[in-house]
PDB file of C-alpha atoms in Angstrom:
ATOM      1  CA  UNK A 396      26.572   6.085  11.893  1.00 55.00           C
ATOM      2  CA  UNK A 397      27.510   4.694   8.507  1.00 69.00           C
ATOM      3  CA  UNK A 398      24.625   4.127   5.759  1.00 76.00           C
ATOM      4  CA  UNK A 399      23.720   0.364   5.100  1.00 83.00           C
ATOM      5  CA  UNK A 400      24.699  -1.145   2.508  1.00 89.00           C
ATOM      6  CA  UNK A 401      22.454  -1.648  -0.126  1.00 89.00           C
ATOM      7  CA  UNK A 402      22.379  -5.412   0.183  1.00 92.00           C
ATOM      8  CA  UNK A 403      21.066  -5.081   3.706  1.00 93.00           C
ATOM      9  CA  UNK A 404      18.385  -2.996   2.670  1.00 92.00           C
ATOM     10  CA  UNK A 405      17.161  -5.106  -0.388  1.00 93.00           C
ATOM     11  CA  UNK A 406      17.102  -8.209   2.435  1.00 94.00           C
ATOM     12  CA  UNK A 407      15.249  -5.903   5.213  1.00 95.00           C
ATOM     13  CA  UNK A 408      12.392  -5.507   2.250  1.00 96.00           C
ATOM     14  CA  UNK A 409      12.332  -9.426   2.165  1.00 96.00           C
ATOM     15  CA  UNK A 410      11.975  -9.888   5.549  1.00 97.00           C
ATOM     16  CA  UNK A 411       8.478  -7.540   5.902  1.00 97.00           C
ATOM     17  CA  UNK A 412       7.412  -9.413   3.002  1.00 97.00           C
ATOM     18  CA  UNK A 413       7.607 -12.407   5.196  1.00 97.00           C
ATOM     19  CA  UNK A 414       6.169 -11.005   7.915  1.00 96.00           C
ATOM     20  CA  UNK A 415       2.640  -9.404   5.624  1.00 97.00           C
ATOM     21  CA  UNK A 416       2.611 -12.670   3.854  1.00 96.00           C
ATOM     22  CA  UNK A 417       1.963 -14.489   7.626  1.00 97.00           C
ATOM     23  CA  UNK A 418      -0.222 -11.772   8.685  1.00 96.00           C
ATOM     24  CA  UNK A 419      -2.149 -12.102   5.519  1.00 96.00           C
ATOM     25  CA  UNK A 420      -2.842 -15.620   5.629  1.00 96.00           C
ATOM     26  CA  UNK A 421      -3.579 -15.993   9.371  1.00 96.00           C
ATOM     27  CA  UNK A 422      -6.226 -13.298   8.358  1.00 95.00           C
ATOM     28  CA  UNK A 423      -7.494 -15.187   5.636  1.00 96.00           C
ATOM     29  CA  UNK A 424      -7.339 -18.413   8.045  1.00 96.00           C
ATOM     30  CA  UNK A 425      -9.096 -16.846  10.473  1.00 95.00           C
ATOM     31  CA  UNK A 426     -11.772 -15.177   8.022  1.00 93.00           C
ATOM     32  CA  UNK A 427     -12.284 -18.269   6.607  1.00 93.00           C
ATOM     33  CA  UNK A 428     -12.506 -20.638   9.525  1.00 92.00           C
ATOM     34  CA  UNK A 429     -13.589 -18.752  12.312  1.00 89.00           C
ATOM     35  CA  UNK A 430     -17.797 -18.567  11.805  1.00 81.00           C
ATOM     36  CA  UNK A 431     -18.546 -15.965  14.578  1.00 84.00           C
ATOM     37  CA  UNK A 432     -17.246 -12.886  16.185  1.00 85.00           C
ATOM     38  CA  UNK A 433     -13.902 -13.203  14.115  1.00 87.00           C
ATOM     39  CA  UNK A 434     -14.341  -9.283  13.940  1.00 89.00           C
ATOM     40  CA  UNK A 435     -11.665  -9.028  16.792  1.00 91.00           C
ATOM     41  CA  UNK A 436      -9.262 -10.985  15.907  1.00 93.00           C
ATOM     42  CA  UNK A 437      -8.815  -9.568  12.491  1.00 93.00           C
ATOM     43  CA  UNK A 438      -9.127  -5.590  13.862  1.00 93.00           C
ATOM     44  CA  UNK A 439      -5.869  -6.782  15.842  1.00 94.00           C
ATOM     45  CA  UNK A 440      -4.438  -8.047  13.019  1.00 94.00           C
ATOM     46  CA  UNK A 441      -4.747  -5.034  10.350  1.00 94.00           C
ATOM     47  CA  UNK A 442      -1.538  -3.359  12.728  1.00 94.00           C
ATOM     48  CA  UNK A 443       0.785  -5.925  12.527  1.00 95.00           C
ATOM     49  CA  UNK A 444      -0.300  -5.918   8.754  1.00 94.00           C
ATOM     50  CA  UNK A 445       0.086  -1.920   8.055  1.00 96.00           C
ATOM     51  CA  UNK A 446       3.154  -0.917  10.990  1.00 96.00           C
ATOM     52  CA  UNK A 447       5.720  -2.607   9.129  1.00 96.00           C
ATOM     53  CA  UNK A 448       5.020  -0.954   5.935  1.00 97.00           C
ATOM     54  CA  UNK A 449       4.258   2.658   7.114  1.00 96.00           C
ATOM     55  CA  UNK A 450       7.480   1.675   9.432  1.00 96.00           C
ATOM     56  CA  UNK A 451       9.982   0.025   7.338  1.00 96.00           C
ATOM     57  CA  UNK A 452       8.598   0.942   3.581  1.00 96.00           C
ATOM     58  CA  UNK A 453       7.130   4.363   4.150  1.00 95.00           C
ATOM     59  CA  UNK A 454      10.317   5.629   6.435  1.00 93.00           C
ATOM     60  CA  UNK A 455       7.170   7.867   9.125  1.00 93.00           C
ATOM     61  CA  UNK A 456      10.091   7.972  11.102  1.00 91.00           C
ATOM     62  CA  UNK A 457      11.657  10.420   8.918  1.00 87.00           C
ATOM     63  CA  UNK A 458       8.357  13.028  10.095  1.00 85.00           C
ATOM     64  CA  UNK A 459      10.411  13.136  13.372  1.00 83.00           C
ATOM     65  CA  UNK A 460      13.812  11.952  12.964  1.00 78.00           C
ATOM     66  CA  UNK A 461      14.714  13.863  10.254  1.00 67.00           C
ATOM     67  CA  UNK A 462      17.605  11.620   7.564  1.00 63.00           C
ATOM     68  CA  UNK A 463      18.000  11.809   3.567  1.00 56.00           C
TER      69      UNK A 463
ATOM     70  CA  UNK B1391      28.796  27.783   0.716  1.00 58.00           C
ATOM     71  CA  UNK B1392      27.928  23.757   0.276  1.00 63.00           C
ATOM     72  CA  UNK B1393      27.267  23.320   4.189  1.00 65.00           C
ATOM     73  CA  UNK B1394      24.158  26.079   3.235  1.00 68.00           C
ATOM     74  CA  UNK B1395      23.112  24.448   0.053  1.00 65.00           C
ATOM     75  CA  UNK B1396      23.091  20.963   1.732  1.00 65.00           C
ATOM     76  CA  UNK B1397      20.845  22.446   4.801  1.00 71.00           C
ATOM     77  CA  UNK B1398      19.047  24.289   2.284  1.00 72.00           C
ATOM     78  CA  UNK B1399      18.452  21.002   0.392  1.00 72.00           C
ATOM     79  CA  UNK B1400      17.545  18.731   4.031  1.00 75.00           C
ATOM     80  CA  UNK B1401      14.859  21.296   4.903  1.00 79.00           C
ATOM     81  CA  UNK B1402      13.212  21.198   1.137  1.00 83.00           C
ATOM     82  CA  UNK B1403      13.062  17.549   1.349  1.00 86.00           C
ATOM     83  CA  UNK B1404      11.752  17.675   5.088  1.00 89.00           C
ATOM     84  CA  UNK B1405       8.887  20.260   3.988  1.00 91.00           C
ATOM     85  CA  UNK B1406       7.838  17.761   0.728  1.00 91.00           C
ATOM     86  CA  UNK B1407       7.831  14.971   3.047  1.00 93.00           C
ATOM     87  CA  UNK B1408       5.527  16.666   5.704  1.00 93.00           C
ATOM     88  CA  UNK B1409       3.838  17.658   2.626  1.00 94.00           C
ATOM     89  CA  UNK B1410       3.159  14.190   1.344  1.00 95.00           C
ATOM     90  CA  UNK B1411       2.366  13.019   4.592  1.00 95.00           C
ATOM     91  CA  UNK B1412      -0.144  15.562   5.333  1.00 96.00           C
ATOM     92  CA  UNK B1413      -2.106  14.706   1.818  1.00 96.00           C
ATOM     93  CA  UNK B1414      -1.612  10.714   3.072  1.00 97.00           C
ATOM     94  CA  UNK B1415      -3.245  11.086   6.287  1.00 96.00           C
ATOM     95  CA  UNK B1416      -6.304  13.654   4.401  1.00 97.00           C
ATOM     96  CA  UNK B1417      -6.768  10.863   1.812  1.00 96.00           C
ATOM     97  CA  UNK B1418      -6.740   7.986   4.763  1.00 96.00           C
ATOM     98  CA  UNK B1419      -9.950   9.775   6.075  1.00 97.00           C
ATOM     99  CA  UNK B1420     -11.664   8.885   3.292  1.00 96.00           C
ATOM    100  CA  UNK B1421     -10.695   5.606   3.444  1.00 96.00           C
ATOM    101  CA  UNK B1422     -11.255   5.700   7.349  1.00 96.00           C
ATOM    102  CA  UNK B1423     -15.328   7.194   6.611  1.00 96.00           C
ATOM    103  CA  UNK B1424     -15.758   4.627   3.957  1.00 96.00           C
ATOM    104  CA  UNK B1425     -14.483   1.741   6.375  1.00 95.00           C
ATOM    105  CA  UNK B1426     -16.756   3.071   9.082  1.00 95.00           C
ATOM    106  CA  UNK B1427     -19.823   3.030   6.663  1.00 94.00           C
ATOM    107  CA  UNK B1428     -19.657  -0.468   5.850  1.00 93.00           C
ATOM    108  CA  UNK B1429     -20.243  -1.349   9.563  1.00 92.00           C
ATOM    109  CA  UNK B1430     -22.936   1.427   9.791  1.00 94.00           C
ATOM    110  CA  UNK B1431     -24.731   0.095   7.091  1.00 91.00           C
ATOM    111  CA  UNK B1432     -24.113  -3.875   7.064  1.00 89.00           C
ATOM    112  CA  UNK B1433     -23.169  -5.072  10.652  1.00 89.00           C
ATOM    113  CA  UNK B1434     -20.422  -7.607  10.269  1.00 87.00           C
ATOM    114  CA  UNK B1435     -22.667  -9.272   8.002  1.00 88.00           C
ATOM    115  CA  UNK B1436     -20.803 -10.602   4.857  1.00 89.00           C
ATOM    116  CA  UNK B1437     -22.298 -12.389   1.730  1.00 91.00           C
ATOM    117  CA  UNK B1438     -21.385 -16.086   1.200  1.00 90.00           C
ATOM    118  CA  UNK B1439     -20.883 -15.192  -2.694  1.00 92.00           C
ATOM    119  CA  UNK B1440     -17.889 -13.133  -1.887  1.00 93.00           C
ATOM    120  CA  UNK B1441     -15.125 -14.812  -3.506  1.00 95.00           C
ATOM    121  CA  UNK B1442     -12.191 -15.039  -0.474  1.00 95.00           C
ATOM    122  CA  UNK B1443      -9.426 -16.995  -1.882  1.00 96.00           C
ATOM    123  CA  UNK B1444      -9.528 -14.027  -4.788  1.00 97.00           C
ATOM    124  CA  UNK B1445      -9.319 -11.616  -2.160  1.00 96.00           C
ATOM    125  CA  UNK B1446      -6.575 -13.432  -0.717  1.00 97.00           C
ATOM    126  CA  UNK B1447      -4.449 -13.637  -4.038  1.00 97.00           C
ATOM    127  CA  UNK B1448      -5.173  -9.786  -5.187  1.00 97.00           C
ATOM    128  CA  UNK B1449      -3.841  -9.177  -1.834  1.00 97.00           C
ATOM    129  CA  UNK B1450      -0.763 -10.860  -2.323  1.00 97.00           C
ATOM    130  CA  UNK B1451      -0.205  -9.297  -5.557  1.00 98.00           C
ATOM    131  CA  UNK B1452      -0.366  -5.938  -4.032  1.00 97.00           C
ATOM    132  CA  UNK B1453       2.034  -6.642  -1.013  1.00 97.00           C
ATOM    133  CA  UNK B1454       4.631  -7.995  -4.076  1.00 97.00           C
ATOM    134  CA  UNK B1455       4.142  -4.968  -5.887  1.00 98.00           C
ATOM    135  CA  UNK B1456       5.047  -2.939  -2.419  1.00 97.00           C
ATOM    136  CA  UNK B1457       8.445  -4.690  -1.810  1.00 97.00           C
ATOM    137  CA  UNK B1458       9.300  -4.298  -5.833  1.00 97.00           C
ATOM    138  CA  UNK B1459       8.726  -0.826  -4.844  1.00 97.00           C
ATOM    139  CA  UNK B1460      10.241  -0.483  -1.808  1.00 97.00           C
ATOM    140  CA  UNK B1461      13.380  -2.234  -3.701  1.00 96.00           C
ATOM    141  CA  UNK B1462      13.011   0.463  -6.445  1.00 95.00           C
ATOM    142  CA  UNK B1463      12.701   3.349  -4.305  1.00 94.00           C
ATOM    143  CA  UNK B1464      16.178   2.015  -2.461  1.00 94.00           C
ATOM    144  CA  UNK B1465      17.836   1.279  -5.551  1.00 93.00           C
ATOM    145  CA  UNK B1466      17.360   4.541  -6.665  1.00 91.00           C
ATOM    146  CA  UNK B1467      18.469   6.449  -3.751  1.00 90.00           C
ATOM    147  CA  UNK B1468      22.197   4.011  -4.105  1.00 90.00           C
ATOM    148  CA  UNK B1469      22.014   5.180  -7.626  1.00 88.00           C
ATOM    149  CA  UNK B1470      21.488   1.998  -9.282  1.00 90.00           C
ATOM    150  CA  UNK B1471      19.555   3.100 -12.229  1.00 90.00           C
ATOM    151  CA  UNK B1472      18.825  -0.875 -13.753  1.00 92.00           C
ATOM    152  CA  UNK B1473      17.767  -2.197 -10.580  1.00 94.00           C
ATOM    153  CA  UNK B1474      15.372   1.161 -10.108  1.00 93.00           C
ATOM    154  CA  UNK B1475      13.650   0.503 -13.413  1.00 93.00           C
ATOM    155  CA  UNK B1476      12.921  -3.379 -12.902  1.00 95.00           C
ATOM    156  CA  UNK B1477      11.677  -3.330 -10.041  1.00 96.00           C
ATOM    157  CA  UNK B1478       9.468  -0.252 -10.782  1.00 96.00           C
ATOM    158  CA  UNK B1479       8.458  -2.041 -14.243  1.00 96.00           C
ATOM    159  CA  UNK B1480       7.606  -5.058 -11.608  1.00 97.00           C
ATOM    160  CA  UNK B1481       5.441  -2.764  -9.742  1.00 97.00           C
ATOM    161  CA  UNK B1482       3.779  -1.319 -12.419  1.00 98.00           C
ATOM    162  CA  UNK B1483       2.951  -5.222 -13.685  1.00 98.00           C
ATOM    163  CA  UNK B1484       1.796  -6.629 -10.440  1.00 98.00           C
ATOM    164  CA  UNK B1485       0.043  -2.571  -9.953  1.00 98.00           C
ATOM    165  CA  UNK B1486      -2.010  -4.502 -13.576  1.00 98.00           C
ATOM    166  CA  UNK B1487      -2.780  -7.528 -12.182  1.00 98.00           C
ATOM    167  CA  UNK B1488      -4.023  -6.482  -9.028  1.00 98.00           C
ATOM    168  CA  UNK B1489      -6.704  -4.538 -11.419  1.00 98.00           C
ATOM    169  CA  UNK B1490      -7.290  -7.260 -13.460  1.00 98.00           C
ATOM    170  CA  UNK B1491      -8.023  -9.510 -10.051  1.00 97.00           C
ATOM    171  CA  UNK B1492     -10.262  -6.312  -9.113  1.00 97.00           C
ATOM    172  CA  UNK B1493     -12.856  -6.565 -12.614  1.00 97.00           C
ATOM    173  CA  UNK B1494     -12.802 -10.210 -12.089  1.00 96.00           C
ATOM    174  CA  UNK B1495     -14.027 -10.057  -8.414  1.00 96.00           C
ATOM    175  CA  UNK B1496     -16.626  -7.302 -10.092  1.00 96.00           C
ATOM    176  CA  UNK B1497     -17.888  -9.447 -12.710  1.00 95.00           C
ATOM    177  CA  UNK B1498     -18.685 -12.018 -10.162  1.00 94.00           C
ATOM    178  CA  UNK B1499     -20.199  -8.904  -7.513  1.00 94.00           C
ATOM    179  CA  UNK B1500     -22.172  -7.771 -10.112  1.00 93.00           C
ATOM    180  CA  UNK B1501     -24.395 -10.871 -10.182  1.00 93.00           C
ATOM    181  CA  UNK B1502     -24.138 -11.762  -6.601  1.00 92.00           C
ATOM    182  CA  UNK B1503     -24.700  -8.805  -5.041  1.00 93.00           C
ATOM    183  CA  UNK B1504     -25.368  -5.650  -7.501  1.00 93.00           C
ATOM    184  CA  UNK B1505     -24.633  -2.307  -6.639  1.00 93.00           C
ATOM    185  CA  UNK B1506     -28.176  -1.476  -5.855  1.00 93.00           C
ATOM    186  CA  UNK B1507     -28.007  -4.327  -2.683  1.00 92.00           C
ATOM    187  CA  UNK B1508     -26.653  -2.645   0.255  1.00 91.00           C
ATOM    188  CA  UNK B1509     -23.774  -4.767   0.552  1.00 93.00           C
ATOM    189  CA  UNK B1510     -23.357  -4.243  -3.444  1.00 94.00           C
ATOM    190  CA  UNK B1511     -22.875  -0.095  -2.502  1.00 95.00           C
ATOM    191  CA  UNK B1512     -20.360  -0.336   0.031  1.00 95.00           C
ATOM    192  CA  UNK B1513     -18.638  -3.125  -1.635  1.00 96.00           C
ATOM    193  CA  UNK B1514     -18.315  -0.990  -5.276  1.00 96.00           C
ATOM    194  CA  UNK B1515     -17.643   2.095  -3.849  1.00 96.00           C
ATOM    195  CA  UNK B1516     -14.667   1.121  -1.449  1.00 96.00           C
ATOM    196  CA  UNK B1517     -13.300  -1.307  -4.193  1.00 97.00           C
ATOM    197  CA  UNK B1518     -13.735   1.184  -6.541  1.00 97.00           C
ATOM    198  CA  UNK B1519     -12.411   4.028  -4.715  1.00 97.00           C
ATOM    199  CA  UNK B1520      -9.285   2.176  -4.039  1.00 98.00           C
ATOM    200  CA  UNK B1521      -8.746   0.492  -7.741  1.00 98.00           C
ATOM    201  CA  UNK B1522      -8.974   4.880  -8.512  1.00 97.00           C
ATOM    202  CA  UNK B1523      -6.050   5.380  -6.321  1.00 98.00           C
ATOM    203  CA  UNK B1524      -3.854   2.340  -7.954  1.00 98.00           C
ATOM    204  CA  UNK B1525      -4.809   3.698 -11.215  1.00 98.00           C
ATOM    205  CA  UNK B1526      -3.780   6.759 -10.112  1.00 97.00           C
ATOM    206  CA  UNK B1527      -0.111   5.446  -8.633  1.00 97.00           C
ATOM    207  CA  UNK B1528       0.281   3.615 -11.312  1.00 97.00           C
ATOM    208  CA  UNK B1529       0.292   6.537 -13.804  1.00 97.00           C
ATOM    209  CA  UNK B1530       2.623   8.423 -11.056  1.00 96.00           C
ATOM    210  CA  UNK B1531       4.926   5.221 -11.183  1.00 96.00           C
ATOM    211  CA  UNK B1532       5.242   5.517 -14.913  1.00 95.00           C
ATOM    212  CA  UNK B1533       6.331   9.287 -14.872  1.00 92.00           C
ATOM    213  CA  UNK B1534       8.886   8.010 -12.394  1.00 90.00           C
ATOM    214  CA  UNK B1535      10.202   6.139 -15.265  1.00 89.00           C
ATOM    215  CA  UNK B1536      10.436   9.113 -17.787  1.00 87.00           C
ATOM    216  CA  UNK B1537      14.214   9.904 -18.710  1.00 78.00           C
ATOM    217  CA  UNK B1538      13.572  13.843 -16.952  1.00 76.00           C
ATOM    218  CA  UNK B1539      12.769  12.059 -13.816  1.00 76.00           C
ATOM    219  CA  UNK B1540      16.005   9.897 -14.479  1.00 75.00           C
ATOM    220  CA  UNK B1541      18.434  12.591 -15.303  1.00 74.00           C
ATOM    221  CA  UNK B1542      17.586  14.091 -11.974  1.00 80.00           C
ATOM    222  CA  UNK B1543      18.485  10.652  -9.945  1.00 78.00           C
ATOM    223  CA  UNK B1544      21.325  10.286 -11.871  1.00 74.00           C
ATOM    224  CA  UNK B1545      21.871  13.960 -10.073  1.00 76.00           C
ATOM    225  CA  UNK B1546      21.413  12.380  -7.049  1.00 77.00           C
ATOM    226  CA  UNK B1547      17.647  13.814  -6.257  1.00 81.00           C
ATOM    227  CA  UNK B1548      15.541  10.920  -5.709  1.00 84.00           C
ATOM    228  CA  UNK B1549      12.720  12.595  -4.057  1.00 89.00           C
ATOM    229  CA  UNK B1550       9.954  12.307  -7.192  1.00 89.00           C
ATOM    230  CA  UNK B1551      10.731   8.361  -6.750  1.00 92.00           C
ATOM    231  CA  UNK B1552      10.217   8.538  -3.045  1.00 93.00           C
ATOM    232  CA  UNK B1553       7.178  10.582  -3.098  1.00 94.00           C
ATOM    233  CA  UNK B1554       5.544   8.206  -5.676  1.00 96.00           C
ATOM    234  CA  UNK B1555       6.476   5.089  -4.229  1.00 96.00           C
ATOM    235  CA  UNK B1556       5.346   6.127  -0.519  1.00 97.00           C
ATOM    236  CA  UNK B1557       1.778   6.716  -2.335  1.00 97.00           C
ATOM    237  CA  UNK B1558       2.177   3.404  -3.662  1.00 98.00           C
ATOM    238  CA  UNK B1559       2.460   2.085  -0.441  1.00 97.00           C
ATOM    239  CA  UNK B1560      -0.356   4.138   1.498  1.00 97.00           C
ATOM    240  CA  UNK B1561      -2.788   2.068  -1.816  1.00 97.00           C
ATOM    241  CA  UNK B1562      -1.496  -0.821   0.012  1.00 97.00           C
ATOM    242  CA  UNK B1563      -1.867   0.317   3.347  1.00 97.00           C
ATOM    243  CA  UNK B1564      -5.404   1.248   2.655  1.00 97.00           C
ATOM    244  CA  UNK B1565      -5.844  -2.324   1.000  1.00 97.00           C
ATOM    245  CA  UNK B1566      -4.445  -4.325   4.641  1.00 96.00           C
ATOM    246  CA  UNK B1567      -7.845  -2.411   6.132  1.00 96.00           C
ATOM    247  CA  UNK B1568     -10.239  -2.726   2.759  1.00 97.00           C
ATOM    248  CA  UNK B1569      -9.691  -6.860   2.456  1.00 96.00           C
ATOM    249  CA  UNK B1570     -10.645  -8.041   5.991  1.00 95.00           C
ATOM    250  CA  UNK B1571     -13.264  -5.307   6.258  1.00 95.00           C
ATOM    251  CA  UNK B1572     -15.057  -6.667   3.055  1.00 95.00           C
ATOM    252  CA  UNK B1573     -14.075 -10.159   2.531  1.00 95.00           C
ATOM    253  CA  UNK B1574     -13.553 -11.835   5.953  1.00 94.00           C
ATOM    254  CA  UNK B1575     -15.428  -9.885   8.658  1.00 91.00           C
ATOM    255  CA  UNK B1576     -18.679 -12.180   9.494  1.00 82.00           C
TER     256      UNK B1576
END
C-alpha cells in the first residue's frame, strides 16, 4: 500500500478540525441552552469530541497495527 | 545487514510508542480521579458566574493548536523542515493564548467563586492541573525546535517530534472532558 501523499494528510487534519469544531459548539449549545439534565447529552458527546483525535491525530492504531 | 537495522529500528520505535502510551493512559487517571471528584463533591451543580463563551473560545484555541500540531508532526515525518517549524511555532502561540484565556477565566474565578468555595477547589485544581501539563508540552514543543532535534529529522528520525506532539494532543484530549465537566454540566 503506497504512503499518502502529504497533501492528503495536511487535508485529513482539516477535516477533524471540522468535525471538533461541530462537536464543540453543539456542546456549548447544548450547555448553554439546555437548563436541566443536559449531563447526558454532553457525556455522549465528549467521544465524538476525543475518538477522532486519539484516532486520526494520536495514530492508537499504531499500539496494534504496528507502521512508521 | 539493512533488513536487521530497519527491524531493529521498527521494534525501538514500537517499544517508545508503547512507552508513551503507557505514561498517557497513567497520567489520564489523574485526570479521570479529578473528573470523578467534581461530581462527588458538587452534583451537576454549576455556578452562574462561570464565564461559558470563554470556555468556549480557550477551547477552540486548543483544538487549533492540535491540528498546527498534527500538521507539524506530518510535515516532519515527509521531511519538510519549514512547514515543521511553522506550524510548531503556531502551536506553541495558540499553546500561549490558551494560558492567557486560562488567568483571565482565574481572575474572574477568583472573585466569583474562590478557591476556598467548593466549587472554587475543584474548579482551580483541574484547571490548574491541566494549564501544568500545557506548560509542560509547551516547553517539550520548544526542544522539538532545537537544531539537535532538527539534525536528527533531517536524518530521517522523527520520533522526539512524534512523542511530543502526541502529549500535546492527550492536553487536548484531557481538555474535550475538563470543559463540559466544569463549564456546561448543570
Amino acid at each position: 500500500m503506497s504512503k499518502p501523499s502529504l497533501a492528503a494528510k495536511l487535508r485529513l487534519g482539516f477535516y477533524v478540525l471540522g468535525a471538533l469544531m461541530v462537536v464543540e459548539v453543539t456542546e456549548y449549545v447544548i450547555g448553554t441552552r439546555v437548563k436541566r439534565g443536559a449531563w447526558p447529552y454532553l457525556a455522549i458527546l465528549t467521544l465524538p469530541g476525543a475518538l477522532p483525535i486519539l484516532y486520526y491525530f494520536m495514530h492508537i492504531k499504531q499500539l496494534w497495527h504496528h507502521e512508521e | 545487514m539493512a533488513v536487521i537495522a530497519h527491524t531493529a529500528h521498527k521494534d525501538k520505535l514500537a517499544i517508545h510508542r508503547l512507552g508513551l502510551w503507557l505514561f498517557i493512559i497513567s497520567d489520564s487517571f489523574l485526570f479521570l480521579g479529578l473528573l470523578f471528584s467534581r461530581f462527588y463533591l458538587q452534583g451537576v451543580r454549576r455556578p452562574p458566574e462561570i464565564n461559558q463563551p470563554l470556555g468556549l473560545a480557550i477551547s477552540i484555541v486548543l483544538i487549533l493548536s492540535s491540528l498546527a500540531a498534527y500538521r507539524g508532526e506530518t510535515a516532519a515525518a515527509y521531511g519538510d523542515i519549514k512547514r515543521f517549524r511553522r506550524n510548531i511555532l503556531l502551536t506553541l502561540g495558540l499553546g500561549a493564548l490558551f494560558l492567557v484565556g486560562v488567568g483571565l477565566e482565574w481572575s474572574e474565578a477568583f472573585r466569583s467563586f474562590p478557591p476556598s468555595t467548593g466549587y472554587g477547589t475543584i474548579f482551580f485544581t483541574l484547571t490548574g492541573f491541566h494549564a501544568f501539563h500545557v506548560v509542560t508540552g509547551l516547553l517539550a514543543l520548544t526542544v522539538a525546535l532545537l537544531p539537535g532535534q532538527r539534525a536528527r529529522l533531517q536524518e530521517g528520525n522523527s520520533w522526539g517530534v512524534e512523542a511530543v506532539v502526541k502529549y500535546w494532543h492527550f492536553v487536548d484530549v484531557a481538555w474535550v472532558f475538563i470543559f463540559p465537566t466544569l463549564y456546561l454540566v448543570s
